[in-house]
Short mmCIF file of C-alpha atoms (C1' of nucleotides) in Angstrom, two decimals:
data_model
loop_
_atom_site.label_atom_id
_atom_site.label_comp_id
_atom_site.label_asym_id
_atom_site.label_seq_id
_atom_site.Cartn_x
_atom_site.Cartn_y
_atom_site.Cartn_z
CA UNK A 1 -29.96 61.47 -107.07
CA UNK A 2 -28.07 58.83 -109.19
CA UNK A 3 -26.43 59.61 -112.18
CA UNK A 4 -24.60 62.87 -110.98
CA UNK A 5 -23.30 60.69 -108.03
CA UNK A 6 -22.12 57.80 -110.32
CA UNK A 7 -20.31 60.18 -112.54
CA UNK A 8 -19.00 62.25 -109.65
CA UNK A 9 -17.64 58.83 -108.19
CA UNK A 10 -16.50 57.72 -111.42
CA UNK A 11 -14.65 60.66 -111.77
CA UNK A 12 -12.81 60.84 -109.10
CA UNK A 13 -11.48 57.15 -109.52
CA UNK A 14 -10.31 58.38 -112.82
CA UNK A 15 -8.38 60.87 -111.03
CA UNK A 16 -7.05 59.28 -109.01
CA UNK A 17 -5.62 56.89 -110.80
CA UNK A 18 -4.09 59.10 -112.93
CA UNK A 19 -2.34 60.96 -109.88
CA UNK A 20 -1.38 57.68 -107.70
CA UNK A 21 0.49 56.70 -111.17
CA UNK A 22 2.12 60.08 -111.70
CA UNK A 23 3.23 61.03 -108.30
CA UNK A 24 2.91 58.02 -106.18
CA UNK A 25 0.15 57.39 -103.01
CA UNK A 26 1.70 59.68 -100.72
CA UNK A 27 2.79 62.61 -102.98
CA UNK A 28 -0.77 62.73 -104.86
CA UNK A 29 -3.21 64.65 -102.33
CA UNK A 30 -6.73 64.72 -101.70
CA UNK A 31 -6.36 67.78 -102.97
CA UNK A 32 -4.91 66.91 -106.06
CA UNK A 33 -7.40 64.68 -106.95
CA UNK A 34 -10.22 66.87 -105.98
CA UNK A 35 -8.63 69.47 -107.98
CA UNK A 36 -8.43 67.40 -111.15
CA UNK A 37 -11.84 65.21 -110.70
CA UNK A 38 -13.75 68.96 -110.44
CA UNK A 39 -15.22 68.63 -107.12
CA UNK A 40 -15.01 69.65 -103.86
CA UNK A 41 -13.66 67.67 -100.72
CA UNK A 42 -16.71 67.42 -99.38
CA UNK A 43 -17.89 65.33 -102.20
CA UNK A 44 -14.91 63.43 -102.24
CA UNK A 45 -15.92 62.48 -98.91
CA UNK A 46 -19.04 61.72 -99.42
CA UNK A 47 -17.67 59.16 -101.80
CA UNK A 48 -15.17 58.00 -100.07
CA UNK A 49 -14.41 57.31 -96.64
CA UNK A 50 -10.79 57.97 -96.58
CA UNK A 51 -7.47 58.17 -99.14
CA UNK A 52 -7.10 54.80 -98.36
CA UNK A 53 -10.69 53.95 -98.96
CA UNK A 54 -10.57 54.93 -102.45
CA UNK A 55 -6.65 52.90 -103.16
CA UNK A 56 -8.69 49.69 -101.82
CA UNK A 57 -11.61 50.75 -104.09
CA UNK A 58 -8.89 50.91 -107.10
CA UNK A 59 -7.41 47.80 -106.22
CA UNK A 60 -11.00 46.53 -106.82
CA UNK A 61 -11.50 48.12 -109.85
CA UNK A 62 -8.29 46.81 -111.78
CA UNK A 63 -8.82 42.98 -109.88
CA UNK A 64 -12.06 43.36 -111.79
CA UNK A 65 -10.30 43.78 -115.02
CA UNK A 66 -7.90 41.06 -114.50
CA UNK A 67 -10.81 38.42 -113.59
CA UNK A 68 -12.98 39.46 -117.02
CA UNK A 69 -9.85 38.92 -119.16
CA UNK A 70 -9.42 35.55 -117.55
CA UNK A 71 -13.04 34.91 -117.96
CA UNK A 72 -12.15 35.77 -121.84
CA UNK A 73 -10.15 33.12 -122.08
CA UNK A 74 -11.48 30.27 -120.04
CA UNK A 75 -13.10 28.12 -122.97
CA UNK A 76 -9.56 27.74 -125.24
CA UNK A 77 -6.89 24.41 -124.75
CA UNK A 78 -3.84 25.58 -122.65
CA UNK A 79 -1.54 26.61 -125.86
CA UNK A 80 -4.02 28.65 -127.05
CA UNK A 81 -4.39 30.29 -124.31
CA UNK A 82 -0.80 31.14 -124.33
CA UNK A 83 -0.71 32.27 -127.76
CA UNK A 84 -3.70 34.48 -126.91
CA UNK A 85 -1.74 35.83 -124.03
CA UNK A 86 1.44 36.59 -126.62
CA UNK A 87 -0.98 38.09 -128.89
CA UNK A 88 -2.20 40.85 -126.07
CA UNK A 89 1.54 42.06 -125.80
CA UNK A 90 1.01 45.18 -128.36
CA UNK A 91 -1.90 46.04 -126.08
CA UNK A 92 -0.75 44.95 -122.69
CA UNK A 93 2.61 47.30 -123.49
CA UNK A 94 0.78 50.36 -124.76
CA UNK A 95 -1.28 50.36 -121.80
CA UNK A 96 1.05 49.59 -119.18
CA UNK A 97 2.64 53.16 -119.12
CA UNK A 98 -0.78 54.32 -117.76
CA UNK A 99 -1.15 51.03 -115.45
CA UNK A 100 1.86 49.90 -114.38
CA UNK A 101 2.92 52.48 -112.11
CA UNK A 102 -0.27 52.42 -110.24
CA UNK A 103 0.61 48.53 -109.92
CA UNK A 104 3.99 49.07 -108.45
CA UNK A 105 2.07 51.53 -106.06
CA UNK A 106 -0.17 48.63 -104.87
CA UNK A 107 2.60 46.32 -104.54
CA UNK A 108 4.35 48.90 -102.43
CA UNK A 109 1.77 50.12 -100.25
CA UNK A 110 0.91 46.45 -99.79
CA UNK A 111 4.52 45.80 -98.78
CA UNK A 112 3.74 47.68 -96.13
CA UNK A 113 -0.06 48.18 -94.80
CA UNK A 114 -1.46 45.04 -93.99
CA UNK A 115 -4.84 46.10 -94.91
CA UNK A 116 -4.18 46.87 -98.29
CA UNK A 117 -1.31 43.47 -98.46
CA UNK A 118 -4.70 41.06 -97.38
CA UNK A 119 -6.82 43.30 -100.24
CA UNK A 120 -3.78 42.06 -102.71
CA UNK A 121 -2.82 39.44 -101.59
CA UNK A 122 -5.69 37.04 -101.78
CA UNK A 123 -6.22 37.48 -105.65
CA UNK A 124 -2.60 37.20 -105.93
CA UNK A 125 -2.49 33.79 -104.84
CA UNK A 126 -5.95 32.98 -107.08
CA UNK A 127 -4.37 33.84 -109.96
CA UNK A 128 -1.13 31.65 -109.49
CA UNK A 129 -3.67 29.39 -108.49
CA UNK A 130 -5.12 29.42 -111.90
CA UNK A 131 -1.79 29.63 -113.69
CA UNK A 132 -0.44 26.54 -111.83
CA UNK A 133 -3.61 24.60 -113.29
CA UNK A 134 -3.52 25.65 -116.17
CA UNK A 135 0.14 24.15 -116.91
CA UNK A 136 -1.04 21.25 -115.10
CA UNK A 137 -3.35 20.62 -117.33
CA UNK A 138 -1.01 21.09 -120.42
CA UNK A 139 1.15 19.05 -118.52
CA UNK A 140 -1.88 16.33 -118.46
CA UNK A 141 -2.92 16.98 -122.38
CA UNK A 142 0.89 16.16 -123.01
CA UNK A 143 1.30 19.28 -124.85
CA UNK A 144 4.05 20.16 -122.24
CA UNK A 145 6.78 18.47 -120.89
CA UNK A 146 7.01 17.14 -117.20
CA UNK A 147 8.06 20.31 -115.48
CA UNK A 148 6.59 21.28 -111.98
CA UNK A 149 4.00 23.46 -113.01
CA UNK A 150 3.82 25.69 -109.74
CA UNK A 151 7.41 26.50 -110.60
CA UNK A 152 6.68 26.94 -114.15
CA UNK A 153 3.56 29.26 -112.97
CA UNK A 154 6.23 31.43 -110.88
CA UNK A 155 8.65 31.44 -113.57
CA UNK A 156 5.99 33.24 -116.51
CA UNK A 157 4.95 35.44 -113.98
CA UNK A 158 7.76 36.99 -112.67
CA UNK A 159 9.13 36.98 -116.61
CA UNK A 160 6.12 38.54 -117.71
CA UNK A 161 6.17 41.57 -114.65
CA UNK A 162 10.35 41.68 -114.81
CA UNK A 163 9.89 42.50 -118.53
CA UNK A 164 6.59 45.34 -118.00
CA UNK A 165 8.64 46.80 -115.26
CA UNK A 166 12.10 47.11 -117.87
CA UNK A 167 9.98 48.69 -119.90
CA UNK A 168 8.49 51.01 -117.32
CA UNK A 169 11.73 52.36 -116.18
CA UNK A 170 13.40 52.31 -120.17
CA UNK A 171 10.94 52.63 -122.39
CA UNK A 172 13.08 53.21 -124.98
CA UNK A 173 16.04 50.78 -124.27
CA UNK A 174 14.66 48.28 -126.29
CA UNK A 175 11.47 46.94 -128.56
CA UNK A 176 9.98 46.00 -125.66
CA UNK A 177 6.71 44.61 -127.50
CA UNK A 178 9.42 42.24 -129.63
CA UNK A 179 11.63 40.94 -126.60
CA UNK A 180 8.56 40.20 -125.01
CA UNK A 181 7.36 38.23 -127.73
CA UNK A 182 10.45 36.68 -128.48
CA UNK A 183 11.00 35.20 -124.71
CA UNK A 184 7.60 34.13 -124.46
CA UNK A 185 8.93 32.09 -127.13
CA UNK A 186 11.77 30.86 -125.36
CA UNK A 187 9.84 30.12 -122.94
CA UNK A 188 7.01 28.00 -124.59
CA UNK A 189 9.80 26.49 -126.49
CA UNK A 190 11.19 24.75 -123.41
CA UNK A 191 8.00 23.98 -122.17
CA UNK A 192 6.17 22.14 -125.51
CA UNK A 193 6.44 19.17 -125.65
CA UNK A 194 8.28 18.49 -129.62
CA UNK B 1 38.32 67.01 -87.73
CA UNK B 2 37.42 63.81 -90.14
CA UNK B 3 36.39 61.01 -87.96
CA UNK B 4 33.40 62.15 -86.85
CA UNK B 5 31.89 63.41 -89.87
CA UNK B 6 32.23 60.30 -91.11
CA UNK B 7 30.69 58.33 -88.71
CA UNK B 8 27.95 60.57 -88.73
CA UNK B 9 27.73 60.49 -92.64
CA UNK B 10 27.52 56.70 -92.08
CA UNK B 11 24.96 56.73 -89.52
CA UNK B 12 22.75 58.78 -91.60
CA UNK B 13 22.91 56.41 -94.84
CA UNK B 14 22.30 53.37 -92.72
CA UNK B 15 18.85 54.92 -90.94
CA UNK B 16 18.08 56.46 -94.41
CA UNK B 17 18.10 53.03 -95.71
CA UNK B 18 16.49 51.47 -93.25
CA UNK B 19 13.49 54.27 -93.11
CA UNK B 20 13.13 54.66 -96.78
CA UNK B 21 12.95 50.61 -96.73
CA UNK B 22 10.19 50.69 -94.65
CA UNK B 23 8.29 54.11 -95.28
CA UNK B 24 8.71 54.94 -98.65
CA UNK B 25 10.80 57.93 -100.10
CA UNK B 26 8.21 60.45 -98.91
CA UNK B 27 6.73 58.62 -96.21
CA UNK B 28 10.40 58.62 -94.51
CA UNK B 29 10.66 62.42 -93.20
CA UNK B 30 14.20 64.09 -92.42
CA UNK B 31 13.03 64.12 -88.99
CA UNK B 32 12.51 60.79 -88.52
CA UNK B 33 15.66 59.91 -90.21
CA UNK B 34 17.64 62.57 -88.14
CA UNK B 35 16.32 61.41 -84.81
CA UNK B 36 16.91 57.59 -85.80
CA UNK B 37 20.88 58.28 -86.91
CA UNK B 38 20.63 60.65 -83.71
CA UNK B 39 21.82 63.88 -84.62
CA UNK B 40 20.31 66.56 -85.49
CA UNK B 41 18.28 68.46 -88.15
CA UNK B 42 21.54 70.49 -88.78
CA UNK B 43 24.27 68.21 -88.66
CA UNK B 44 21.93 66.39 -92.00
CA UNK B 45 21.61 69.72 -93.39
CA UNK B 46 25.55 69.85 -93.36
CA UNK B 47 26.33 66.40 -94.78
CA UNK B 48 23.46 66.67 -97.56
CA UNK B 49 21.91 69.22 -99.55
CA UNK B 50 18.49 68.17 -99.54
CA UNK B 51 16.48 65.06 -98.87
CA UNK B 52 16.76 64.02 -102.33
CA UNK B 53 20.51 64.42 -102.40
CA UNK B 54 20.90 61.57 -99.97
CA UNK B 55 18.56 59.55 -101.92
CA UNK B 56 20.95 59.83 -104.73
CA UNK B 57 24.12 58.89 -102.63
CA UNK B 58 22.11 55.92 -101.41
CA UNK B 59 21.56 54.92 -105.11
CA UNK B 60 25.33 55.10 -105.22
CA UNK B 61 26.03 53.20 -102.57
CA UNK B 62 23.86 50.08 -104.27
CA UNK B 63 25.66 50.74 -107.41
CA UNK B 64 29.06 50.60 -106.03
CA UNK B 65 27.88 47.59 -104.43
CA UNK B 66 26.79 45.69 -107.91
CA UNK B 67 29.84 46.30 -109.49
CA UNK B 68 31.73 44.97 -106.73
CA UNK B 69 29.99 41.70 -106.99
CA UNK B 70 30.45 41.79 -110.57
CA UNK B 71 33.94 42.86 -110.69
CA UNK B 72 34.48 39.40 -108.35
CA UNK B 73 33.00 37.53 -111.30
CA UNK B 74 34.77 38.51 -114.00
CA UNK B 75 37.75 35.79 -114.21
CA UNK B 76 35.45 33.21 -114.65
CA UNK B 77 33.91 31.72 -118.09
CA UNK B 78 30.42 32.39 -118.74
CA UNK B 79 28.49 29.06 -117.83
CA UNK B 80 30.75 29.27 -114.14
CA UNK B 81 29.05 32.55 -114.08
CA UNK B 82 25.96 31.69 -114.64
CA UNK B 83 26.17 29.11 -111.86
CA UNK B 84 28.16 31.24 -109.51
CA UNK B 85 24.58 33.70 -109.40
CA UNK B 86 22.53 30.63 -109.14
CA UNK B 87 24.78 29.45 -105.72
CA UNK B 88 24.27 33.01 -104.38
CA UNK B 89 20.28 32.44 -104.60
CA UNK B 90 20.18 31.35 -101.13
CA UNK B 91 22.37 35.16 -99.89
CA UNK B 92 20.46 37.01 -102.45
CA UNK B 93 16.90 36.29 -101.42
CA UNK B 94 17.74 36.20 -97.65
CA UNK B 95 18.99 39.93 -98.19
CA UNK B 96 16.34 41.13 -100.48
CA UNK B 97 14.13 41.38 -97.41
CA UNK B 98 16.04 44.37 -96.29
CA UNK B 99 17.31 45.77 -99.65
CA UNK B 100 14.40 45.22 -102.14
CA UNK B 101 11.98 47.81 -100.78
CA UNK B 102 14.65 50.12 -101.48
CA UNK B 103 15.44 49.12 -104.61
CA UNK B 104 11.50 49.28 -105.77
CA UNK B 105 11.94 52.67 -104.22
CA UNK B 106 14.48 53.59 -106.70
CA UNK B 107 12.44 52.31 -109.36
CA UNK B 108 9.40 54.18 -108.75
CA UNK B 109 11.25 57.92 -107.79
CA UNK B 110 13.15 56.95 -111.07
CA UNK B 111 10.07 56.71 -113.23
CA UNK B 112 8.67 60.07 -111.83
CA UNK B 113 11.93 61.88 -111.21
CA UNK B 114 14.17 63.28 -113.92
CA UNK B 115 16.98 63.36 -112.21
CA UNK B 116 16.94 60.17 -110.35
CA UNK B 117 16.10 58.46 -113.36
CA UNK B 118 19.17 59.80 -115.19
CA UNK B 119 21.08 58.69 -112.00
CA UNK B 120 19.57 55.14 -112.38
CA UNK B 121 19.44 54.47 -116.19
CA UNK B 122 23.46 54.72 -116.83
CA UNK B 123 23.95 51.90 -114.88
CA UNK B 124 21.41 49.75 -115.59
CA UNK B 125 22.43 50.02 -119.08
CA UNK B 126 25.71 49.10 -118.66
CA UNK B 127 24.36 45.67 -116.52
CA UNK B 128 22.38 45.11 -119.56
CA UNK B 129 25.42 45.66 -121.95
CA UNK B 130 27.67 42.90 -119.42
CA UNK B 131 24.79 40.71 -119.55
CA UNK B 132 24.13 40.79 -123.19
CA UNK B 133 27.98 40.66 -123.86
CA UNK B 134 28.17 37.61 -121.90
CA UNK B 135 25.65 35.58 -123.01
CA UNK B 136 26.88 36.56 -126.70
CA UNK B 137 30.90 35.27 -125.90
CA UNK B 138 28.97 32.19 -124.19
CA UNK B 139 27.41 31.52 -127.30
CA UNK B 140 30.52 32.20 -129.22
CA UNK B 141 31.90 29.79 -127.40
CA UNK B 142 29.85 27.47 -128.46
CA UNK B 143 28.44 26.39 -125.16
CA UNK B 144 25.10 28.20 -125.64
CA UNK B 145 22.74 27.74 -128.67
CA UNK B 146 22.26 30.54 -130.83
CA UNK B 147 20.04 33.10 -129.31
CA UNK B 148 19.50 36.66 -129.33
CA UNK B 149 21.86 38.00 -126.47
CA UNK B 150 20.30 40.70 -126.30
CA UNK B 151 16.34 39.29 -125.85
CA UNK B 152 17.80 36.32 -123.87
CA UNK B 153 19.29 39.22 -121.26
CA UNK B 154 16.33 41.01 -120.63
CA UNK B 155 14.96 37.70 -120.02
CA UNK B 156 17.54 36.64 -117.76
CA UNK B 157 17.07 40.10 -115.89
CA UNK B 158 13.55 39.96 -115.98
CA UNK B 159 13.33 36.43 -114.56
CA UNK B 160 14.93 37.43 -111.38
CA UNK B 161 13.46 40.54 -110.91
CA UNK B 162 9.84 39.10 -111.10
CA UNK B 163 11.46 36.67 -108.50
CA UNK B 164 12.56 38.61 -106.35
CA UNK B 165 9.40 41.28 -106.32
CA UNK B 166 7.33 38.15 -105.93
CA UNK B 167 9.06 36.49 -102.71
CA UNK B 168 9.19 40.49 -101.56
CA UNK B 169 5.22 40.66 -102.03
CA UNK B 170 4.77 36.88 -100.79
CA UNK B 171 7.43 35.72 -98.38
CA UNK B 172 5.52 32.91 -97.46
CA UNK B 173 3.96 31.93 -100.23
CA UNK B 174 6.27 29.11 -101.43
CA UNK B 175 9.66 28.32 -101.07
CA UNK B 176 11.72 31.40 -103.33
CA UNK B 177 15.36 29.80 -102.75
CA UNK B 178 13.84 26.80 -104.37
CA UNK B 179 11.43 27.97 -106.81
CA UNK B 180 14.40 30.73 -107.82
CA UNK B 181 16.93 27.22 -108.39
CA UNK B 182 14.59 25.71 -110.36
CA UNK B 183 13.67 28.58 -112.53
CA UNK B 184 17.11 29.17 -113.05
CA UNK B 185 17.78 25.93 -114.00
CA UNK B 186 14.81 25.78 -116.76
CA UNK B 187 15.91 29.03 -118.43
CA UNK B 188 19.77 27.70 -118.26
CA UNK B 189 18.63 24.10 -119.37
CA UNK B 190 16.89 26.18 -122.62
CA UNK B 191 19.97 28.26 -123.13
CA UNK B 192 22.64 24.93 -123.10
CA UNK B 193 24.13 23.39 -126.05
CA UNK B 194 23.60 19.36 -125.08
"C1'" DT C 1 -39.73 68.51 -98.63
"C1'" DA C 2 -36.44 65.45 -97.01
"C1'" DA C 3 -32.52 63.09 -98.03
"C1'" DA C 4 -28.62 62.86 -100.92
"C1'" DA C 5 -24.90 65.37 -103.11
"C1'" DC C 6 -21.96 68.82 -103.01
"C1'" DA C 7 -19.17 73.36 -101.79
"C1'" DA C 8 -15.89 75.79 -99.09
"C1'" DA C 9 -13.91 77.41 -95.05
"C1'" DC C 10 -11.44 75.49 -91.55
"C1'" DC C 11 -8.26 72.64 -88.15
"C1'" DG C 12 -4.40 70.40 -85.97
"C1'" DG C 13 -0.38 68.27 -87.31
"C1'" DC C 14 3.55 67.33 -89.90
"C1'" DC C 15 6.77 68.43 -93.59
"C1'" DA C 16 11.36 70.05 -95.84
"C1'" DG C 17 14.30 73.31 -95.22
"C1'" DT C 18 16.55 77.66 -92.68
"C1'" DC C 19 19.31 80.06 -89.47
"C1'" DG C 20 21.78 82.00 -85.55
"C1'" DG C 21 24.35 80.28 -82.23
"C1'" DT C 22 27.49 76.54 -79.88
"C1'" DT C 23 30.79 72.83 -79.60
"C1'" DT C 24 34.53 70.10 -81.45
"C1'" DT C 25 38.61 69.65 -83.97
"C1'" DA C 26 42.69 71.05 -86.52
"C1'" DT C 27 46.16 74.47 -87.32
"C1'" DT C 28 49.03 78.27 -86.25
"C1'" DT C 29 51.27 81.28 -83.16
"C1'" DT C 30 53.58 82.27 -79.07
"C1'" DA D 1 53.41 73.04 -74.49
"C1'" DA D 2 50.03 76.32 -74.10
"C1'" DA D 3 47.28 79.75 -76.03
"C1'" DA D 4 44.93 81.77 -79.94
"C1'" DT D 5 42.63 81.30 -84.05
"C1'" DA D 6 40.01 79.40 -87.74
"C1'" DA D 7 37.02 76.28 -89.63
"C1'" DA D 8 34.26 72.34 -89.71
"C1'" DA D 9 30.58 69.94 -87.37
"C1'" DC D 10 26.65 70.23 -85.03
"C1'" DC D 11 22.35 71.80 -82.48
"C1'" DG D 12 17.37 72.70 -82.28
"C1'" DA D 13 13.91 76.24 -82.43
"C1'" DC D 14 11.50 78.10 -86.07
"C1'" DT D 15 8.84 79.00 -90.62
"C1'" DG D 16 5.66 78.81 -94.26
"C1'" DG D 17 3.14 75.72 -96.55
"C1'" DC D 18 0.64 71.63 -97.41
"C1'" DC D 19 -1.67 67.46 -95.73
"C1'" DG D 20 -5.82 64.42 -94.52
"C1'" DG D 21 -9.83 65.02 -92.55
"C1'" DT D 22 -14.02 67.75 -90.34
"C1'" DT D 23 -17.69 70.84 -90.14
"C1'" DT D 24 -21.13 73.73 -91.51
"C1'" DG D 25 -24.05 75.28 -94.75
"C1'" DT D 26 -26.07 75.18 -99.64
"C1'" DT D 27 -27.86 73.05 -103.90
"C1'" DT D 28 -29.81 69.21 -106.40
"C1'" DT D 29 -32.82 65.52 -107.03
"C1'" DA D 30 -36.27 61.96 -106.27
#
DNA sequence: TAAAACAAACCGGCCAGTCGGTTTTATTTT
DNA sequence: AAAATAAAACCGACTGGCCGGTTTGTTTTA
């Protein structure tokens, strides 16, 4: 009465995310997904309560994600923390084909239903939240120079997604994994302190 | 025999845009686009081939206007460009509200469609090339230290792209014009020979 | 054996695209 | 200048198919 139900559930998440990536939140059907997860609609019902149901579920599932890898990495100083972030470029890059999409799908759909724009929004603004403090706390250690750290915070962000979605739309136009690493460079570079 | 047509032609790319801003590529049906340019399902039929013909003349219509803007550049040496995009921050982000959604459109039909991909690709390589020659001929002339054009391009693109999909997600969540400024004037203060 | 989990047929509605017919416009003929 | 013709522009009912969601009935499991 459990484990079938877990499995069926966890199946159909799989799915799902698979299709949302592939053909968008629209285009990919109830159908689709039933099709590929093995079940029936009825289970897929019983699962979830609607097509948008189970998008807010996978919103939850890849916030969870995010939060353990920031968990990860809450006991290192501030540079090491950004060297451990340039580090996870091989991985973040060889996984983003499979995640990304399904990321510009959130921020679409959130772009437009305000359910699913309060769902991603909130974490949104935690996470710059954390981002800010963090540089304002290298800023405090002296490790970086005076810059204004919410800017700074806005600034590696929107590097860091302008560069995943390049590489999403090019893959091959460049060594992604290497210009990634190479402007997180730049971009430490203007921010420690020498 | 002409006038007409055209208008109609007209009407339909500005509802198009406006619809596919604000529904999403498949969201947006014929129908609603049709009874928004009034006319009808024929007169559409007449001036495109199929819903994702006019999608494609759309993305031609933002190309032509890019190169426009960048054609109006040209005479100008490279750190006078650089601070000719920075003054049109303030236009840029005040129009993204209308033309981003589109533009994220393009980006996600591109990464699932052949065809619209191959449509979207040429061009963007050929920004990347201008970009990456002019950062190279600003370094030549001495007024930029010696970087990678190439890595500090994608950088440059990236940077504003993150920007821009951020203040598209987050219009209120600080102040873009500003945050966009300062940004710009962090990467360009890192790219500067003093 | 009762509740949970699932299957499958089913429904109303909307979708992209078609088609036969009509109106508007341009050109040619008278 | 008017009439005739041809062609482009347009209309809107219609189609087949798929969509999200419901319902009804069966199997599985605690």
């Amino acid at each position: 009465m459990q484990q079938r139900s877990e499995e069926t559930q966890a199946q159909i998440i799989k799915s799902a995310i698979k299709l949302f990536a592939t053909n968008g939140y629209t285009a990919a059907s109830v159908d689709m997904i039933c099709k590929d997860a093995g079940i029936s609609k009825g289970a897929f019902y019983h699962h979830f309560e609607s097509k948008q149901a189970l998008f807010l579920a996978l919103l939850d599932v890849w916030l969870v994600t995010i939060d353990k890898s920031i968990e990860a990495s809450r006991e290192n100083t501030v540079p090491e923390t950004f060297l451990l972030i340039t580090d996870a470029f091989p991985y973040i890059f060889k996984t983003a084909n499979e995640g990304l999409p399904m990321f510009l799908e959130f921020w679409l759909q959130a772009s437009r239903d305000e359910k699913i724009w309060q769902a991603s929004i909130t974490p949104y603004r935690r996470y710059h939240k954390y981002f800010t403090a963090l540089i304002k706390k290298g800023v405090e250690e002296g490790s970086f120079v005076e810059v204004d750290p919410e800017v700074a915070s806005r600034l590696i962000v929107s590097t860091a997604m302008g560069l995943l979605l390049q590489s999403l739309l090019d893959p091959k136009g460049a060594k992604w994994e290497q210009v990634a690493r190479e402007s997180a460079t730049m971009l430490v570079n203007s921010l420690l302190k020498k």
